[in-house]
Tab-separated table of C-alpha atoms in Angstrom:
chain	number	residue	atom	x	y	z
R	1	MET	CA	167.006	42.728	177.460
R	2	ASP	CA	163.595	44.539	177.844
R	3	ARG	CA	161.115	45.955	175.382
R	4	ILE	CA	162.898	49.384	175.438
R	5	ASP	CA	166.188	47.655	174.279
R	6	GLN	CA	164.212	45.767	171.693
R	7	LYS	CA	162.709	49.046	170.312
R	8	LEU	CA	166.027	50.690	170.234
R	9	LEU	CA	167.564	47.868	168.248
R	10	SER	CA	164.764	47.834	165.830
R	11	LEU	CA	165.023	51.554	165.408
R	12	LEU	CA	168.747	51.180	164.708
R	13	GLN	CA	168.326	48.516	162.238
R	14	GLU	CA	166.001	50.684	160.307
R	15	ASN	CA	168.489	53.728	160.431
R	16	ALA	CA	171.724	53.496	162.403
R	17	ARG	CA	171.932	57.339	161.961
R	18	TYR	CA	168.814	58.365	163.876
R	19	PRO	CA	169.856	61.058	166.329
R	20	LEU	CA	169.892	60.209	170.011
R	21	LYS	CA	167.122	62.732	170.621
R	22	TYR	CA	164.817	60.915	168.267
R	23	LEU	CA	165.640	57.526	169.708
R	24	ALA	CA	164.981	58.907	173.135
R	25	SER	CA	161.686	60.244	171.914
R	26	GLN	CA	160.595	56.856	170.625
R	27	VAL	CA	161.216	54.989	173.811
R	28	PHE	CA	160.066	57.871	176.174
R	29	LEU	CA	163.338	58.192	177.950
R	30	SER	CA	166.144	60.857	178.196
R	31	SER	CA	168.998	60.953	175.701
R	32	PRO	CA	171.508	60.098	178.514
R	33	ALA	CA	169.449	57.054	179.562
R	34	VAL	CA	169.234	55.806	175.807
R	35	SER	CA	173.048	56.608	175.288
R	36	ALA	CA	173.713	54.395	178.380
R	37	ARG	CA	171.541	51.563	177.041
R	38	LEU	CA	173.243	51.673	173.550
R	39	GLU	CA	176.654	51.642	175.193
R	40	ARG	CA	175.730	48.584	177.438
R	41	LEU	CA	174.435	46.734	174.247
R	42	GLU	CA	177.591	47.584	172.415
R	43	LYS	CA	179.708	46.154	175.439
R	44	GLU	CA	177.488	43.064	175.522
R	45	GLY	CA	178.192	42.518	171.790
R	46	ILE	CA	174.555	42.751	170.885
R	47	ILE	CA	175.404	45.819	168.699
R	48	SER	CA	178.352	44.819	166.809
R	49	GLY	CA	178.658	47.911	164.526
R	50	TYR	CA	176.989	50.592	162.713
R	51	HIS	CA	177.105	50.530	158.825
R	52	ALA	CA	176.181	52.241	155.791
R	53	GLU	CA	173.923	50.271	153.341
R	54	ILE	CA	175.438	50.593	149.804
R	55	ASP	CA	173.708	49.968	146.706
R	56	PRO	CA	176.149	47.642	144.659
R	57	PHE	CA	174.190	48.063	141.471
R	58	SER	CA	174.715	51.967	141.541
R	59	LEU	CA	178.370	51.281	141.760
R	60	GLY	CA	178.516	49.128	138.648
R	61	TYR	CA	178.257	45.681	140.293
R	62	HIS	CA	175.272	44.456	138.044
R	63	ILE	CA	175.542	40.652	138.838
R	64	LYS	CA	174.581	39.372	142.062
R	65	ALA	CA	175.006	35.597	142.507
R	66	TYR	CA	175.019	32.858	145.067
R	67	ILE	CA	177.835	30.124	144.727
R	68	ASN	CA	177.624	26.746	146.420
R	69	MET	CA	180.826	24.755	146.575
R	70	THR	CA	181.904	21.368	147.897
R	71	LEU	CA	185.344	21.768	149.880
R	72	ASP	CA	187.434	19.041	151.164
R	73	PRO	CA	187.924	19.800	154.933
R	74	LYS	CA	191.653	19.273	154.334
R	75	GLN	CA	191.457	22.467	152.139
R	76	LYS	CA	189.954	24.825	154.675
R	77	ALA	CA	193.428	26.111	155.866
R	78	GLU	CA	194.151	27.125	152.131
R	79	PHE	CA	190.649	28.152	151.322
R	80	TYR	CA	189.595	30.425	154.048
R	81	PRO	CA	192.435	32.993	153.593
R	82	PHE	CA	191.837	32.962	149.738
R	83	ILE	CA	188.043	33.602	150.118
R	84	GLU	CA	188.559	36.319	152.848
R	85	SER	CA	190.872	38.228	150.270
R	86	CYS	CA	188.229	38.197	147.587
R	87	PRO	CA	186.450	41.587	147.841
R	88	ASN	CA	183.686	40.528	145.679
R	89	VAL	CA	182.525	38.012	148.235
R	90	LEU	CA	180.141	39.640	150.562
R	91	GLU	CA	179.450	36.604	152.653
R	92	CYS	CA	180.832	33.127	152.872
R	93	ASP	CA	179.213	30.480	155.124
R	94	CYS	CA	180.222	26.858	155.908
R	95	VAL	CA	176.913	25.098	155.676
R	96	THR	CA	175.339	21.606	155.909
R	97	GLY	CA	173.792	19.714	152.908
R	98	ALA	CA	175.108	18.664	149.368
R	99	PHE	CA	177.568	21.608	149.398
R	100	SER	CA	179.955	22.764	152.304
R	101	MET	CA	180.406	26.381	151.287
R	102	HIS	CA	177.698	29.130	150.443
R	103	MET	CA	178.831	32.469	149.014
R	104	LYS	CA	177.090	35.587	148.239
R	105	VAL	CA	179.061	37.703	145.465
R	106	TRP	CA	178.665	40.726	143.362
R	107	PHE	CA	180.545	41.347	140.137
R	108	PRO	CA	180.367	43.985	137.429
R	109	SER	CA	179.782	41.256	134.774
R	110	THR	CA	179.227	37.678	134.003
R	111	GLN	CA	182.752	37.390	132.428
R	112	GLU	CA	184.188	38.510	135.865
R	113	LEU	CA	181.867	36.108	137.607
R	114	ASP	CA	182.966	33.383	135.405
R	115	SER	CA	186.541	34.000	135.867
R	116	PHE	CA	186.135	33.845	139.653
R	117	ILE	CA	184.252	30.695	139.432
R	118	GLY	CA	187.154	29.270	137.578
R	119	ARG	CA	189.429	30.099	140.406
R	120	LEU	CA	187.085	28.672	142.964
R	121	GLN	CA	186.902	25.328	141.124
R	122	THR	CA	190.484	24.663	142.089
R	123	PHE	CA	189.145	24.049	145.411
R	124	GLY	CA	185.912	21.950	144.490
R	125	LYS	CA	182.847	21.537	142.556
R	126	THR	CA	180.633	24.727	142.252
R	127	GLU	CA	177.051	25.425	141.419
R	128	THR	CA	175.970	29.045	140.801
R	129	GLN	CA	172.650	30.935	140.856
R	130	ILE	CA	172.413	34.383	139.236
R	131	VAL	CA	169.939	36.673	140.963
R	132	PHE	CA	167.104	37.975	138.825
R	133	SER	CA	165.421	40.095	141.418
R	134	THR	CA	165.223	40.397	145.237
R	135	PRO	CA	161.613	40.663	146.446
R	136	VAL	CA	162.793	40.776	150.028
R	137	PRO	CA	166.117	42.699	150.493
R	138	THR	CA	168.517	42.193	153.465
R	139	ARG	CA	166.805	43.273	156.535
R	140	GLY	CA	167.630	43.231	160.271
R	141	VAL	CA	166.868	40.568	162.840
R	142	ASN	CA	163.391	40.596	164.356
R	143	VAL	CA	164.199	41.931	167.734
R	144	GLU	CA	160.425	42.686	168.663
R	145	LEU	CA	160.072	38.756	169.020
R	146	LEU	CA	162.960	37.134	170.491
R	147	PRO	CA	163.309	33.297	170.337
R	148	GLY	CA	161.265	31.789	173.187
R	149	GLN	CA	158.807	34.772	173.209
R	150	PHE	CA	155.592	34.110	171.650
R	151	PRO	CA	152.609	36.639	171.370
R	152	GLU	CA	149.365	35.274	172.787
R	153	ASP	CA	147.521	35.239	169.521
R	154	GLU	CA	150.102	33.642	167.316
R	155	PRO	CA	151.080	29.953	167.477
R	156	PHE	CA	154.588	30.479	166.095
């Protein structure tokens, strides 16, 4: 991956609907050359998809929360299909630390969140944090500075 690929990835994370012609103008290549690069990045699995960013709040999902949960490893076979079938769970990660699962969820109300937590507690102990504000929203990966690459003037 070179600097041109990095710039293209950065631009696509900013707006995946930029026209090919615009992307080409930003990296000083022809549209066919940029198209070939994007196709290669897709085949390599670096670009895994193109998505619309939806505002859950505007759709009536007013409660964003993070739920941590302990899960007995013996329950994973039952828990994973359950959690994957829950549409309000935007993300679920198996993590280290005091809890084994970390989930990001959106619900229309605290009552619905509470009901969901009740269902989760059949699998283990939970701890929930309701989000008041998000000073740093979800953003893309910094492709301008990949791991192992350090600018001359910055120590880290």
